[in-house]
Backbone as ProteinMPNN parsed JSONL, in Angstrom:
{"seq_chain_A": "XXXXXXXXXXXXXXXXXXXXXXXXXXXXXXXXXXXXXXXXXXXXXXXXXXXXXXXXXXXXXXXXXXXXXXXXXXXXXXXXXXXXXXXXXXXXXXXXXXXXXXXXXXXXXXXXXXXXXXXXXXXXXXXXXXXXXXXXXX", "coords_chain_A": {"N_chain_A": [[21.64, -7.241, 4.377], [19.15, -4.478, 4.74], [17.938, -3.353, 7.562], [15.421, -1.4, 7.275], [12.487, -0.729, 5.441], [11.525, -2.007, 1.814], [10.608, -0.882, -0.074], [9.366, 2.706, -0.231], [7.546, 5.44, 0.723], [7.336, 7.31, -1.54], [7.907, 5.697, -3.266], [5.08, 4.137, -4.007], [3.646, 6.153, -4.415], [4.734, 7.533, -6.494], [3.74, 5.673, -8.445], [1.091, 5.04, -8.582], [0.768, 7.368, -9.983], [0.597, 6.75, -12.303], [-1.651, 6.23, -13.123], [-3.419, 8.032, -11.992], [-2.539, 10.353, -12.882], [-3.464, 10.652, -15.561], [-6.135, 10.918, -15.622], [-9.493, 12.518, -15.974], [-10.482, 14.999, -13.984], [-7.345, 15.067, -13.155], [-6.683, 13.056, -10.747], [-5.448, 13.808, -7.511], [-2.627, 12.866, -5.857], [-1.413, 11.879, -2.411], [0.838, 12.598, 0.055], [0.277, 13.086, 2.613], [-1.034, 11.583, 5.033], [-4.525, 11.36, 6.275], [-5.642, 12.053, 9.653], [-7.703, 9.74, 11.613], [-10.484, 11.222, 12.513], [-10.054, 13.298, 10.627], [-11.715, 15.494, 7.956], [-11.603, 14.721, 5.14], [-10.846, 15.285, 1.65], [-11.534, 15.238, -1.338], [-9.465, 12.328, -3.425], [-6.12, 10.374, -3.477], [-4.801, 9.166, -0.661], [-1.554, 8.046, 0.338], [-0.08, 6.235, 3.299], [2.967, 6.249, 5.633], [5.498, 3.848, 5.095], [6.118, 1.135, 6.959], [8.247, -1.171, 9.337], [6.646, -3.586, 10.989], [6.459, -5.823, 12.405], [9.147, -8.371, 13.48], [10.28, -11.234, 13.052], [11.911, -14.259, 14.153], [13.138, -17.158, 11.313], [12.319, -20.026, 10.379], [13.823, -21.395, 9.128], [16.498, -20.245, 9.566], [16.477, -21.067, 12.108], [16.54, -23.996, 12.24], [19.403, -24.085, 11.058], [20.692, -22.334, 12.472], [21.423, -19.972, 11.92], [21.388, -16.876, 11.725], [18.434, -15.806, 10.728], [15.694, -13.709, 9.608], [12.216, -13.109, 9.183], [10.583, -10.538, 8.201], [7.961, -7.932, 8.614], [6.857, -5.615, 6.439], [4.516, -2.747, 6.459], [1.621, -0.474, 4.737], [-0.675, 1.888, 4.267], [-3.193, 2.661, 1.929], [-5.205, 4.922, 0.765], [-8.19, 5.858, -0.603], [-10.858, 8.224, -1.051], [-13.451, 9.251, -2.593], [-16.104, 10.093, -4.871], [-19.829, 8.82, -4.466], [-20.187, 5.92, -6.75], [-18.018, 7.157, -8.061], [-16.792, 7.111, -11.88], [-14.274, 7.235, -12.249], [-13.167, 5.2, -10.111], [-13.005, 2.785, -10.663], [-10.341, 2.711, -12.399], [-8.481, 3.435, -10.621], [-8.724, 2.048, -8.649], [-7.892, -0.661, -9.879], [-5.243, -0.327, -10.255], [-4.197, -0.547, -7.807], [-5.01, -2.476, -6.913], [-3.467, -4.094, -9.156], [-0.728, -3.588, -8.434], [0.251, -4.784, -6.51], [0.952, -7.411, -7.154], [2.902, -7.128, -8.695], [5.782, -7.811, -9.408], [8.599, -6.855, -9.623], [8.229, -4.157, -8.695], [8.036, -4.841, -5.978], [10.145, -5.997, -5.712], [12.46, -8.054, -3.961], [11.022, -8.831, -1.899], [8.6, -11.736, -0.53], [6.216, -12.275, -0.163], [3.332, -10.378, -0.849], [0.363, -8.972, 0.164], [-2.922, -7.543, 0.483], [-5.281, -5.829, 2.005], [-8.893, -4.83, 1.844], [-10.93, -2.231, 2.516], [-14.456, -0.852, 2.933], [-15.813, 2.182, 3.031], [-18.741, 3.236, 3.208], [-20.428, 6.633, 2.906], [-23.038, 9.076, 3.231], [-23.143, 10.548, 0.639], [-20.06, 9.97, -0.185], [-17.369, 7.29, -0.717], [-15.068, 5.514, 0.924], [-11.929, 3.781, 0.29], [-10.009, 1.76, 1.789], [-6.886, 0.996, 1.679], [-4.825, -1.842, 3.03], [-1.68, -3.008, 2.939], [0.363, -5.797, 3.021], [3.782, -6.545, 3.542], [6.313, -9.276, 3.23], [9.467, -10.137, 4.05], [12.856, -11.487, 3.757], [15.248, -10.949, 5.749], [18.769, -10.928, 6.798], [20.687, -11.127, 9.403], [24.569, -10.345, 10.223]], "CA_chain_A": [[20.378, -6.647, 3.983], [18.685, -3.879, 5.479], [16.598, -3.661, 8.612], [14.586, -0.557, 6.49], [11.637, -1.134, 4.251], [12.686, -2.213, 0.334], [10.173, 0.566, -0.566], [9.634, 4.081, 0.186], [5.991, 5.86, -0.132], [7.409, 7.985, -2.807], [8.098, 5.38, -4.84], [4.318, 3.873, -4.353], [2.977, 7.561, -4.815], [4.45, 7.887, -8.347], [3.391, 4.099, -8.729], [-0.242, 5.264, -8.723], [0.175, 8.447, -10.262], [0.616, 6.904, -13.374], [-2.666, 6.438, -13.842], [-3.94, 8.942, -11.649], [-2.179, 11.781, -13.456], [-4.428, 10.345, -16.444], [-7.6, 10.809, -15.222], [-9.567, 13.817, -15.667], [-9.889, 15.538, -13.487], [-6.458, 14.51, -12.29], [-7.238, 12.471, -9.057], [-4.501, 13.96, -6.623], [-2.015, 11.467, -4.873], [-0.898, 12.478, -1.394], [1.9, 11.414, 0.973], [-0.356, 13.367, 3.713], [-2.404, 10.499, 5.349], [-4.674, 11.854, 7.46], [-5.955, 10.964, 10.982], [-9.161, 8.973, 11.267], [-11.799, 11.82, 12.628], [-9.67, 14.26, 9.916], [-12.587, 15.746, 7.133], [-10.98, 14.091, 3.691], [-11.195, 15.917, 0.298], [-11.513, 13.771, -2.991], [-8.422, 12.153, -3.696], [-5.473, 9.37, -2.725], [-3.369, 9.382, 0.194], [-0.625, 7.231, 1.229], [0.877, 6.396, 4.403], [4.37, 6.163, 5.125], [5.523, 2.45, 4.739], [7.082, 0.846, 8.388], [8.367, -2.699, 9.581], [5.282, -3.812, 11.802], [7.029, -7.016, 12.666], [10.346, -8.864, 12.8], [10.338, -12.534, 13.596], [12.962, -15.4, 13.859], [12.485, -17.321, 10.381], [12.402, -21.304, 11.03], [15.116, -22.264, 8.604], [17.717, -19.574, 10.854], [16.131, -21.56, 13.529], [17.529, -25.07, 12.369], [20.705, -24.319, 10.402], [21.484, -21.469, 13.584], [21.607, -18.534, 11.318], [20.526, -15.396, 12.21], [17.577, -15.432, 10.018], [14.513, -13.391, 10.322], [11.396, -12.433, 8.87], [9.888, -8.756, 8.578], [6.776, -7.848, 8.073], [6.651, -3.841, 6.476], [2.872, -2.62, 6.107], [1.222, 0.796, 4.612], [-1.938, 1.919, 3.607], [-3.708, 3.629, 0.67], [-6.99, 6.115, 1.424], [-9.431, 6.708, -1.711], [-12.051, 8.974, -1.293], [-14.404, 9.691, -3.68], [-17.836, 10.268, -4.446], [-20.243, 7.248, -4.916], [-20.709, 5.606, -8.319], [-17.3, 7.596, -9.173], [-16.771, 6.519, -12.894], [-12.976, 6.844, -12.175], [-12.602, 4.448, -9.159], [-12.164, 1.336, -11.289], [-8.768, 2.813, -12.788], [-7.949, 3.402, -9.577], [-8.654, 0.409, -8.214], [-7.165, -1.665, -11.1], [-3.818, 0.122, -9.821], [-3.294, -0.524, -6.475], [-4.311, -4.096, -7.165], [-2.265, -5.063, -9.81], [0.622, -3.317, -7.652], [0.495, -6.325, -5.514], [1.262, -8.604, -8.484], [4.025, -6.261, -9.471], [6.977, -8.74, -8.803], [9.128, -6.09, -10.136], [7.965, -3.177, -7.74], [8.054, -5.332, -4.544], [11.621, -7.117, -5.714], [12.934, -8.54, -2.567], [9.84, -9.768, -1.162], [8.561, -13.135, -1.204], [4.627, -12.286, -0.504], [2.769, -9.231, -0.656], [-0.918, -9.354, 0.146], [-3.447, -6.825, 0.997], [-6.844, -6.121, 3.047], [-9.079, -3.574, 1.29], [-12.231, -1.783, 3.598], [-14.631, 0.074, 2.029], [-16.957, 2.647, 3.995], [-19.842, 4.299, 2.356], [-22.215, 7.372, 3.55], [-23.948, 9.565, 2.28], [-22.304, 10.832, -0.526], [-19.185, 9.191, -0.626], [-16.694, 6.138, -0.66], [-13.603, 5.543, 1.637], [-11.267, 2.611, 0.207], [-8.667, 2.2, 2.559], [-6.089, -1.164, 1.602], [-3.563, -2.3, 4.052], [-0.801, -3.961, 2.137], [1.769, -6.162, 4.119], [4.867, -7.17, 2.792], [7.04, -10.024, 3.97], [11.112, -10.073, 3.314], [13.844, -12.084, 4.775], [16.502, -10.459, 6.643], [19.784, -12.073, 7.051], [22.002, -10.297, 10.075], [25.908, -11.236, 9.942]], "C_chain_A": [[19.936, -5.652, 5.061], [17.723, -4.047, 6.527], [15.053, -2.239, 8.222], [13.208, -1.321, 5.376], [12.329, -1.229, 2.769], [12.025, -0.933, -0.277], [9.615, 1.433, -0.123], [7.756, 4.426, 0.032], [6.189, 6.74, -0.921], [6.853, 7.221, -3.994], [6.2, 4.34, -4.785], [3.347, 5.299, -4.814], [3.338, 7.862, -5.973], [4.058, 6.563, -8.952], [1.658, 4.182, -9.398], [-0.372, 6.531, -9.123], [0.57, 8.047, -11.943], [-0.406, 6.536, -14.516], [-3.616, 7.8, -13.081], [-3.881, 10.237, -12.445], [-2.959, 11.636, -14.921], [-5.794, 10.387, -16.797], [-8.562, 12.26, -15.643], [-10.975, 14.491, -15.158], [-8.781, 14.939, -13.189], [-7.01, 13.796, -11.411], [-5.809, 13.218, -8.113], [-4.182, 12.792, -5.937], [-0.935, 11.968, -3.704], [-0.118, 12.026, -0.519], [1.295, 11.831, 1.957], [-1.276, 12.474, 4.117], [-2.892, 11.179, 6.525], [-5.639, 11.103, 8.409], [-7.572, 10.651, 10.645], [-10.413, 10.107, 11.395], [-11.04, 13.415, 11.409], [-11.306, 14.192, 8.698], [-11.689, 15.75, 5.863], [-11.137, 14.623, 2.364], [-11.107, 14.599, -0.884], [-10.323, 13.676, -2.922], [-7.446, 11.179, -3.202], [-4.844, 9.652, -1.963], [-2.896, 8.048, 0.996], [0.073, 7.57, 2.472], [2.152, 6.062, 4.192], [4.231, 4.001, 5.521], [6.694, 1.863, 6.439], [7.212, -0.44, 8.218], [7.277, -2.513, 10.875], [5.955, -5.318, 12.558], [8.63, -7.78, 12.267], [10.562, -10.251, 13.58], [11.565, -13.838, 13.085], [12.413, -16.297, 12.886], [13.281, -18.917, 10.847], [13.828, -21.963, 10.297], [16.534, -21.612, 9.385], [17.55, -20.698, 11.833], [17.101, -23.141, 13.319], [18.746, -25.046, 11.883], [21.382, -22.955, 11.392], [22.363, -20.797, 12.897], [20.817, -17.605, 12.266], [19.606, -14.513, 10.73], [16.119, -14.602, 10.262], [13.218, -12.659, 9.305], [10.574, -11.384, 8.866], [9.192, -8.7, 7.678], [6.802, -6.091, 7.65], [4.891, -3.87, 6.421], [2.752, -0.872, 5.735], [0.404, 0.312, 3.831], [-2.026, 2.886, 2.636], [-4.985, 4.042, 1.218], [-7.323, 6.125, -0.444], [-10.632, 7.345, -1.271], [-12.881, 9.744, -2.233], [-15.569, 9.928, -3.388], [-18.606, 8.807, -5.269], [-20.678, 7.321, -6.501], [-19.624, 6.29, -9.204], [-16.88, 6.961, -10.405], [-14.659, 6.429, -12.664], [-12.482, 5.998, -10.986], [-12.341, 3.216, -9.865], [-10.711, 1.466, -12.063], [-7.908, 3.039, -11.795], [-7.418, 2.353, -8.771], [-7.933, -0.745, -8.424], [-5.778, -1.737, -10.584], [-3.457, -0.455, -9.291], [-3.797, -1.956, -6.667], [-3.631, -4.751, -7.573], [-1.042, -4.757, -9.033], [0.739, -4.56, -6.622], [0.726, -7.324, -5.772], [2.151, -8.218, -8.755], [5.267, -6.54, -9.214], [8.275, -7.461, -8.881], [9.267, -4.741, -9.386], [8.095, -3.531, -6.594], [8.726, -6.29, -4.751], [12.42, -6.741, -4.419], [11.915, -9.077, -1.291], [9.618, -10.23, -1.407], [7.427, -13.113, -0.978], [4.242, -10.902, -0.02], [0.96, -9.785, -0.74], [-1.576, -8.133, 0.521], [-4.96, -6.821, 1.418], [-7.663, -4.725, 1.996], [-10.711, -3.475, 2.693], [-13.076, -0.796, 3.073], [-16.063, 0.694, 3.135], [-17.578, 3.732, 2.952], [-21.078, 5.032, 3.201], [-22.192, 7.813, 2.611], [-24.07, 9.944, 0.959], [-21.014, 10.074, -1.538], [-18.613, 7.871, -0.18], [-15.75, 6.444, 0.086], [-13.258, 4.235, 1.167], [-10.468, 2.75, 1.229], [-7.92, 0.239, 2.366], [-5.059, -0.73, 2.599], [-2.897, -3.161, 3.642], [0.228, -4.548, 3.414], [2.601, -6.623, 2.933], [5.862, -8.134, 3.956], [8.174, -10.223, 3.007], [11.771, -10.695, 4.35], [14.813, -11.317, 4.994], [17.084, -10.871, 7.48], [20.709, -11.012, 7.812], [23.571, -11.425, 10.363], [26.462, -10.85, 11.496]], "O_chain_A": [[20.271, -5.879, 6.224], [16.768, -4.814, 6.405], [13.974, -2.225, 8.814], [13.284, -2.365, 4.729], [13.408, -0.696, 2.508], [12.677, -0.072, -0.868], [9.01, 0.969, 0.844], [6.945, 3.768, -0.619], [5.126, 7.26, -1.261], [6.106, 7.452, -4.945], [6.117, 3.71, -5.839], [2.383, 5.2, -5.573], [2.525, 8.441, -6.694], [4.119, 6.526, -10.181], [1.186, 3.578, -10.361], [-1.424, 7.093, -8.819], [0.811, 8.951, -12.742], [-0.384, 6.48, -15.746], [-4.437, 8.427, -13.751], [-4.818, 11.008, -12.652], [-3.055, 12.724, -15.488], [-6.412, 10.055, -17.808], [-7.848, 13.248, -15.47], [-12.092, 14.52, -15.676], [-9.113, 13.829, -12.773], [-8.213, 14.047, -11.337], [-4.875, 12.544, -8.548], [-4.951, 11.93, -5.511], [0.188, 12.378, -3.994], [-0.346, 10.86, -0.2], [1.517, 10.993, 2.83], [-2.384, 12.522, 3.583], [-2.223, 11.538, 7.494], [-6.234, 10.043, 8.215], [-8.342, 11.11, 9.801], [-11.309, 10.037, 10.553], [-11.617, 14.499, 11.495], [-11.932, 13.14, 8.572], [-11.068, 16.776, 5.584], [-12.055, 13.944, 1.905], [-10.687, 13.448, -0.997], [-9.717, 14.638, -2.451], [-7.871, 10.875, -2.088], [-4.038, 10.531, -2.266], [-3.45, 7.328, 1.826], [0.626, 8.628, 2.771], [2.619, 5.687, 3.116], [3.349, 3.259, 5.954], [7.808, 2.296, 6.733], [6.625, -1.043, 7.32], [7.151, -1.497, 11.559], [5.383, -5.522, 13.629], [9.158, -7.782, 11.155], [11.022, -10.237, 14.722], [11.912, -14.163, 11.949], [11.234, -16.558, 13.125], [14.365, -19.047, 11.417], [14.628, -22.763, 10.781], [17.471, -22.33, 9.734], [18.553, -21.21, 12.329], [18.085, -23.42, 14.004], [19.412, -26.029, 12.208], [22.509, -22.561, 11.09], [23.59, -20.814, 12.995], [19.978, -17.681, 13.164], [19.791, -13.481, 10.085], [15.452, -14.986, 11.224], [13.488, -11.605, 8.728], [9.708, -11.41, 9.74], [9.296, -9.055, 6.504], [6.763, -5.305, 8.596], [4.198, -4.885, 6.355], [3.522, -0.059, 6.246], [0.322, -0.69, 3.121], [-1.202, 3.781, 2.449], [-5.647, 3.433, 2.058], [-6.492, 6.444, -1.294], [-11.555, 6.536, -1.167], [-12.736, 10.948, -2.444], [-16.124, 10.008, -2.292], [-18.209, 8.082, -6.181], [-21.201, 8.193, -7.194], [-19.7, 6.319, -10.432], [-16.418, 5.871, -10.068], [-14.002, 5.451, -13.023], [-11.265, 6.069, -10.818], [-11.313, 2.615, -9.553], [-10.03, 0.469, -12.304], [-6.695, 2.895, -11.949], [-6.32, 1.948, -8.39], [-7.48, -1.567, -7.627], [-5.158, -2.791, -10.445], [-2.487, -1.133, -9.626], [-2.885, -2.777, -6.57], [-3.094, -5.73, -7.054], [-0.24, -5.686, -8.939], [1.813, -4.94, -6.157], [0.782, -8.252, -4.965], [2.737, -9.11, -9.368], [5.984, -5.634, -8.788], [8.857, -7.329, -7.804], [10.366, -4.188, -9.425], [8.316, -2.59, -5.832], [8.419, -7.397, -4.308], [12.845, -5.67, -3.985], [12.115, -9.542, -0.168], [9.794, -10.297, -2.623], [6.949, -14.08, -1.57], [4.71, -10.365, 0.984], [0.472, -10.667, -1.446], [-0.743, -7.374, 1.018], [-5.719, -7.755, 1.158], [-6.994, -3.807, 1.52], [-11.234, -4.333, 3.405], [-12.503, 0.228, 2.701], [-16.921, 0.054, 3.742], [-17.12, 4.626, 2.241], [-22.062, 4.595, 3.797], [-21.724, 7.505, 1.515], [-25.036, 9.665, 0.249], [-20.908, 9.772, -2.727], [-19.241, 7.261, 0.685], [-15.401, 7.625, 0.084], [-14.067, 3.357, 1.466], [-10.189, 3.886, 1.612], [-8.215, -0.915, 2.676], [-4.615, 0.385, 2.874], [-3.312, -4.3, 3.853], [0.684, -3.951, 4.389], [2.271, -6.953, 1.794], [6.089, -7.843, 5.13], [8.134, -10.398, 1.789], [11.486, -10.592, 5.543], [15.311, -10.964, 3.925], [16.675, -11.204, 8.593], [21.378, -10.182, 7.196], [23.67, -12.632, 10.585], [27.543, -11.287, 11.892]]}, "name": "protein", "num_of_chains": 1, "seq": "XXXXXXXXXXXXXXXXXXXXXXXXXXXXXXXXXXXXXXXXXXXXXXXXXXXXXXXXXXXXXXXXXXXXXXXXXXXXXXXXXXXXXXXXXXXXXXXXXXXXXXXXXXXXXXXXXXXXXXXXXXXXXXXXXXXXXXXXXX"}
């Protein structure tokens, strides 16, 4: 098995553009994540997707495999404006994607954090998904 992530931020960027591209206006879905004091336009952006962690997994530990657990992680950005009528199809998305056994085949738990900052005008979602996968070196 690989020491790489199982998925790519392409493939969660057309994941969510298949309701995004539904919307209308469009919502734009961006692989540009930008930095924290960056000025944000309406719209989604993903980060890229990394291993954040790689830990010895307890059953390697007693049957003296070389087992190990890795943690990948990436985030999603929404910005909108408040009370947008299209953030609940949005929303709907990137949650059920975390249920999506099928989209995150080869992982055995996916979970995520969501954060939501509101001024004056608008919304910032920002989720932090982790994923956990076993990886077996020979």
């Amino acid at each position: 098995m690989s020491n790489v992530p199982l998925v790519t931020k392409q493939m969660i960027i057309d994941y969510i553009k298949v309701v995004a591209d539904t919307l209308v206006p469009i919502v734009e879905v961006s692989g540009n994540y930008p930095a924290t004091d960056d000025i944000v336009p309406y719209g989604i952006y993903v980060d890229d997707v990394s291993t954040i962690s790689r830990e010895v997994n307890q059953l390697g530990i007693t049957t003296c495999g070389s087992i190990y657990t890795m943690t990948d992680q990436f985030m999603i950005l929404f910005v909108s404006i408040q009370d947008d009528p299209k953030w609940i199809f949005i929303e709907e998305r990137i949650q059920n994607m975390s249920a999506d056994s099928s989209f995150f085949d080869g992982y055995f738990e996916v979970t995520f954090n969501q954060n939501i900052v509101i001024g004056n005008r608008s919304e910032k979602r920002t989720y932090t998904f982790n994923l956990r996968r076993l990886n077996f070196n020979s």
